PDB file of C-alpha atoms in Angstrom:
ATOM      1  CA  UNK A   1       6.951   4.347  -0.962  1.00 48.00           C
ATOM      2  CA  UNK A   2       7.096   0.722   0.223  1.00 70.00           C
ATOM      3  CA  UNK A   3       8.285  -0.496  -3.200  1.00 81.00           C
ATOM      4  CA  UNK A   4       5.071   0.064  -5.154  1.00 87.00           C
ATOM      5  CA  UNK A   5       2.712   2.759  -6.419  1.00 88.00           C
ATOM      6  CA  UNK A   6      -0.940   3.472  -7.303  1.00 87.00           C
ATOM      7  CA  UNK A   7      -2.516   6.277  -9.281  1.00 91.00           C
ATOM      8  CA  UNK A   8      -4.927   7.905  -6.834  1.00 92.00           C
ATOM      9  CA  UNK A   9      -7.174  10.824  -7.854  1.00 90.00           C
ATOM     10  CA  UNK A  10      -5.786  14.077  -6.384  1.00 89.00           C
ATOM     11  CA  UNK A  11      -7.509  15.323  -3.271  1.00 91.00           C
ATOM     12  CA  UNK A  12      -9.751  12.247  -2.907  1.00 93.00           C
ATOM     13  CA  UNK A  13      -7.479  10.059  -0.745  1.00 94.00           C
ATOM     14  CA  UNK A  14      -5.500  10.438   2.452  1.00 93.00           C
ATOM     15  CA  UNK A  15      -2.812   8.181   3.865  1.00 91.00           C
ATOM     16  CA  UNK A  16      -4.146   6.147   6.790  1.00 85.00           C
ATOM     17  CA  UNK A  17      -0.937   4.539   7.995  1.00 77.00           C
ATOM     18  CA  UNK A  18       1.924   2.762   6.294  1.00 72.00           C
ATOM     19  CA  UNK A  19       0.736   1.604   2.906  1.00 76.00           C
ATOM     20  CA  UNK A  20      -2.940   2.264   3.563  1.00 90.00           C
ATOM     21  CA  UNK A  21      -5.228   4.971   2.184  1.00 94.00           C
ATOM     22  CA  UNK A  22      -8.816   5.947   2.867  1.00 95.00           C
ATOM     23  CA  UNK A  23     -11.216   8.022   0.810  1.00 95.00           C
ATOM     24  CA  UNK A  24     -11.595  11.585   2.087  1.00 95.00           C
ATOM     25  CA  UNK A  25     -15.399  11.480   1.671  1.00 94.00           C
ATOM     26  CA  UNK A  26     -15.936   8.034   3.271  1.00 94.00           C
ATOM     27  CA  UNK A  27     -13.614   6.472   5.859  1.00 92.00           C
ATOM     28  CA  UNK A  28     -15.115   3.019   5.126  1.00 95.00           C
ATOM     29  CA  UNK A  29     -13.502   3.111   1.663  1.00 96.00           C
ATOM     30  CA  UNK A  30      -9.908   1.915   1.944  1.00 96.00           C
ATOM     31  CA  UNK A  31      -7.062   0.640  -0.222  1.00 96.00           C
ATOM     32  CA  UNK A  32      -3.820  -1.101   0.806  1.00 94.00           C
ATOM     33  CA  UNK A  33      -1.185  -3.555  -0.468  1.00 92.00           C
ATOM     34  CA  UNK A  34       0.854  -6.371   1.032  1.00 90.00           C
ATOM     35  CA  UNK A  35       3.706  -8.545  -0.186  1.00 89.00           C
ATOM     36  CA  UNK A  36       3.547 -12.350   0.102  1.00 87.00           C
ATOM     37  CA  UNK A  37       5.932 -15.251  -0.444  1.00 82.00           C
ATOM     38  CA  UNK A  38       3.948 -16.872  -3.270  1.00 81.00           C
ATOM     39  CA  UNK A  39       0.521 -16.721  -4.907  1.00 79.00           C
ATOM     40  CA  UNK A  40      -0.550 -20.088  -3.484  1.00 82.00           C
ATOM     41  CA  UNK A  41       0.217 -18.837   0.029  1.00 83.00           C
ATOM     42  CA  UNK A  42      -1.791 -15.635  -0.384  1.00 87.00           C
ATOM     43  CA  UNK A  43      -4.846 -17.489  -1.730  1.00 89.00           C
ATOM     44  CA  UNK A  44      -4.703 -20.034   1.111  1.00 90.00           C
ATOM     45  CA  UNK A  45      -4.393 -17.273   3.726  1.00 91.00           C
ATOM     46  CA  UNK A  46      -7.262 -15.243   2.260  1.00 94.00           C
ATOM     47  CA  UNK A  47      -9.582 -18.221   1.806  1.00 94.00           C
ATOM     48  CA  UNK A  48      -8.802 -19.106   5.434  1.00 96.00           C
ATOM     49  CA  UNK A  49      -9.943 -15.574   6.346  1.00 96.00           C
ATOM     50  CA  UNK A  50     -13.289 -16.041   4.604  1.00 97.00           C
ATOM     51  CA  UNK A  51     -12.573 -14.794   1.080  1.00 97.00           C
ATOM     52  CA  UNK A  52     -14.003 -16.672  -1.892  1.00 96.00           C
ATOM     53  CA  UNK A  53     -12.072 -17.026  -5.133  1.00 92.00           C
ATOM     54  CA  UNK A  54     -13.970 -15.289  -7.927  1.00 90.00           C
ATOM     55  CA  UNK A  55     -12.923 -14.599 -11.519  1.00 82.00           C
ATOM     56  CA  UNK A  56     -10.223 -11.941 -11.125  1.00 85.00           C
ATOM     57  CA  UNK A  57     -10.237 -11.352  -7.391  1.00 92.00           C
ATOM     58  CA  UNK A  58     -10.979 -12.745  -3.966  1.00 95.00           C
ATOM     59  CA  UNK A  59     -14.069 -11.379  -2.206  1.00 97.00           C
ATOM     60  CA  UNK A  60     -15.661 -11.436   1.243  1.00 97.00           C
ATOM     61  CA  UNK A  61     -18.333  -9.457   3.020  1.00 97.00           C
ATOM     62  CA  UNK A  62     -18.317  -8.587   6.712  1.00 97.00           C
ATOM     63  CA  UNK A  63     -21.494  -6.849   7.775  1.00 96.00           C
ATOM     64  CA  UNK A  64     -22.070  -3.924   5.429  1.00 97.00           C
ATOM     65  CA  UNK A  65     -18.478  -3.835   4.088  1.00 97.00           C
ATOM     66  CA  UNK A  66     -17.255  -5.653   0.952  1.00 97.00           C
ATOM     67  CA  UNK A  67     -13.568  -6.625   0.888  1.00 97.00           C
ATOM     68  CA  UNK A  68     -11.775  -7.483  -2.341  1.00 97.00           C
ATOM     69  CA  UNK A  69      -8.229  -8.575  -3.095  1.00 96.00           C
ATOM     70  CA  UNK A  70      -6.351  -8.735  -6.410  1.00 95.00           C
ATOM     71  CA  UNK A  71      -3.118 -10.699  -6.735  1.00 92.00           C
ATOM     72  CA  UNK A  72      -0.249  -9.320  -8.819  1.00 90.00           C
ATOM     73  CA  UNK A  73       2.571 -11.817  -9.349  1.00 86.00           C
ATOM     74  CA  UNK A  74       5.674 -12.081 -11.476  1.00 78.00           C
ATOM     75  CA  UNK A  75       8.684 -14.400 -11.390  1.00 76.00           C
ATOM     76  CA  UNK A  76      10.137 -12.680  -8.321  1.00 78.00           C
ATOM     77  CA  UNK A  77       7.380 -11.112  -6.233  1.00 84.00           C
ATOM     78  CA  UNK A  78       3.757 -11.580  -5.224  1.00 90.00           C
ATOM     79  CA  UNK A  79       1.701  -8.589  -4.110  1.00 92.00           C
ATOM     80  CA  UNK A  80      -1.913  -8.390  -3.128  1.00 93.00           C
ATOM     81  CA  UNK A  81      -3.913  -5.188  -3.444  1.00 94.00           C
ATOM     82  CA  UNK A  82      -6.822  -5.001  -1.017  1.00 96.00           C
ATOM     83  CA  UNK A  83      -9.733  -2.594  -1.037  1.00 97.00           C
ATOM     84  CA  UNK A  84     -13.045  -2.275   0.762  1.00 97.00           C
ATOM     85  CA  UNK A  85     -16.208  -0.218   0.555  1.00 97.00           C
ATOM     86  CA  UNK A  86     -19.770  -0.236   1.912  1.00 97.00           C
ATOM     87  CA  UNK A  87     -22.228  -2.579   0.157  1.00 96.00           C
ATOM     88  CA  UNK A  88     -24.457   0.358  -0.839  1.00 95.00           C
ATOM     89  CA  UNK A  89     -21.494   1.925  -2.700  1.00 93.00           C
ATOM     90  CA  UNK A  90     -21.181  -0.949  -5.212  1.00 92.00           C
ATOM     91  CA  UNK A  91     -22.185   1.245  -8.180  1.00 92.00           C
ATOM     92  CA  UNK A  92     -19.658   3.959  -7.274  1.00 93.00           C
ATOM     93  CA  UNK A  93     -16.667   2.732  -5.288  1.00 95.00           C
ATOM     94  CA  UNK A  94     -17.249  -0.838  -6.462  1.00 94.00           C
ATOM     95  CA  UNK A  95     -16.452   0.341  -9.996  1.00 94.00           C
ATOM     96  CA  UNK A  96     -13.715   2.880  -9.201  1.00 94.00           C
ATOM     97  CA  UNK A  97     -11.575   0.823  -6.816  1.00 95.00           C
ATOM     98  CA  UNK A  98     -10.793  -2.034  -9.254  1.00 94.00           C
ATOM     99  CA  UNK A  99      -9.596   0.578 -11.760  1.00 94.00           C
ATOM    100  CA  UNK A 100      -7.337   2.135  -9.119  1.00 94.00           C
ATOM    101  CA  UNK A 101      -6.096  -1.330  -8.072  1.00 94.00           C
ATOM    102  CA  UNK A 102      -5.154  -2.052 -11.692  1.00 94.00           C
ATOM    103  CA  UNK A 103      -2.761   0.930 -11.639  1.00 94.00           C
ATOM    104  CA  UNK A 104      -0.654  -0.936  -9.059  1.00 93.00           C
ATOM    105  CA  UNK A 105       3.002  -1.136 -10.077  1.00 90.00           C
ATOM    106  CA  UNK A 106       6.050  -2.481  -8.287  1.00 86.00           C
ATOM    107  CA  UNK A 107       8.949  -0.030  -8.138  1.00 79.00           C
ATOM    108  CA  UNK A 108      12.062  -1.115  -9.965  1.00 71.00           C
ATOM    109  CA  UNK A 109      14.905  -1.303  -7.503  1.00 60.00           C
TER     110      UNK A 109
END
């Protein structure tokens, strides 16, 4: 699928369009990935969209939703894994989503 994969817990996620998933129990919890030209470009674009550069990810908050982005880059490709969840779900989804994002892998072509 789209040249990459995640390990998603069975029965907890549903596809919400091309390359996007949402949690079955909460439609405000989402996960998606996008490919970029280079890691400098992706950071500039995201900072321009209101993200701040934190330790291992870029973060922004819009209303009651927290958005986070993790950049995965190698010599050939740059991917960004995005996820979001409600602020009040920080202790639950805020801990689970980074673990899921870290399972991201680019398919070998």
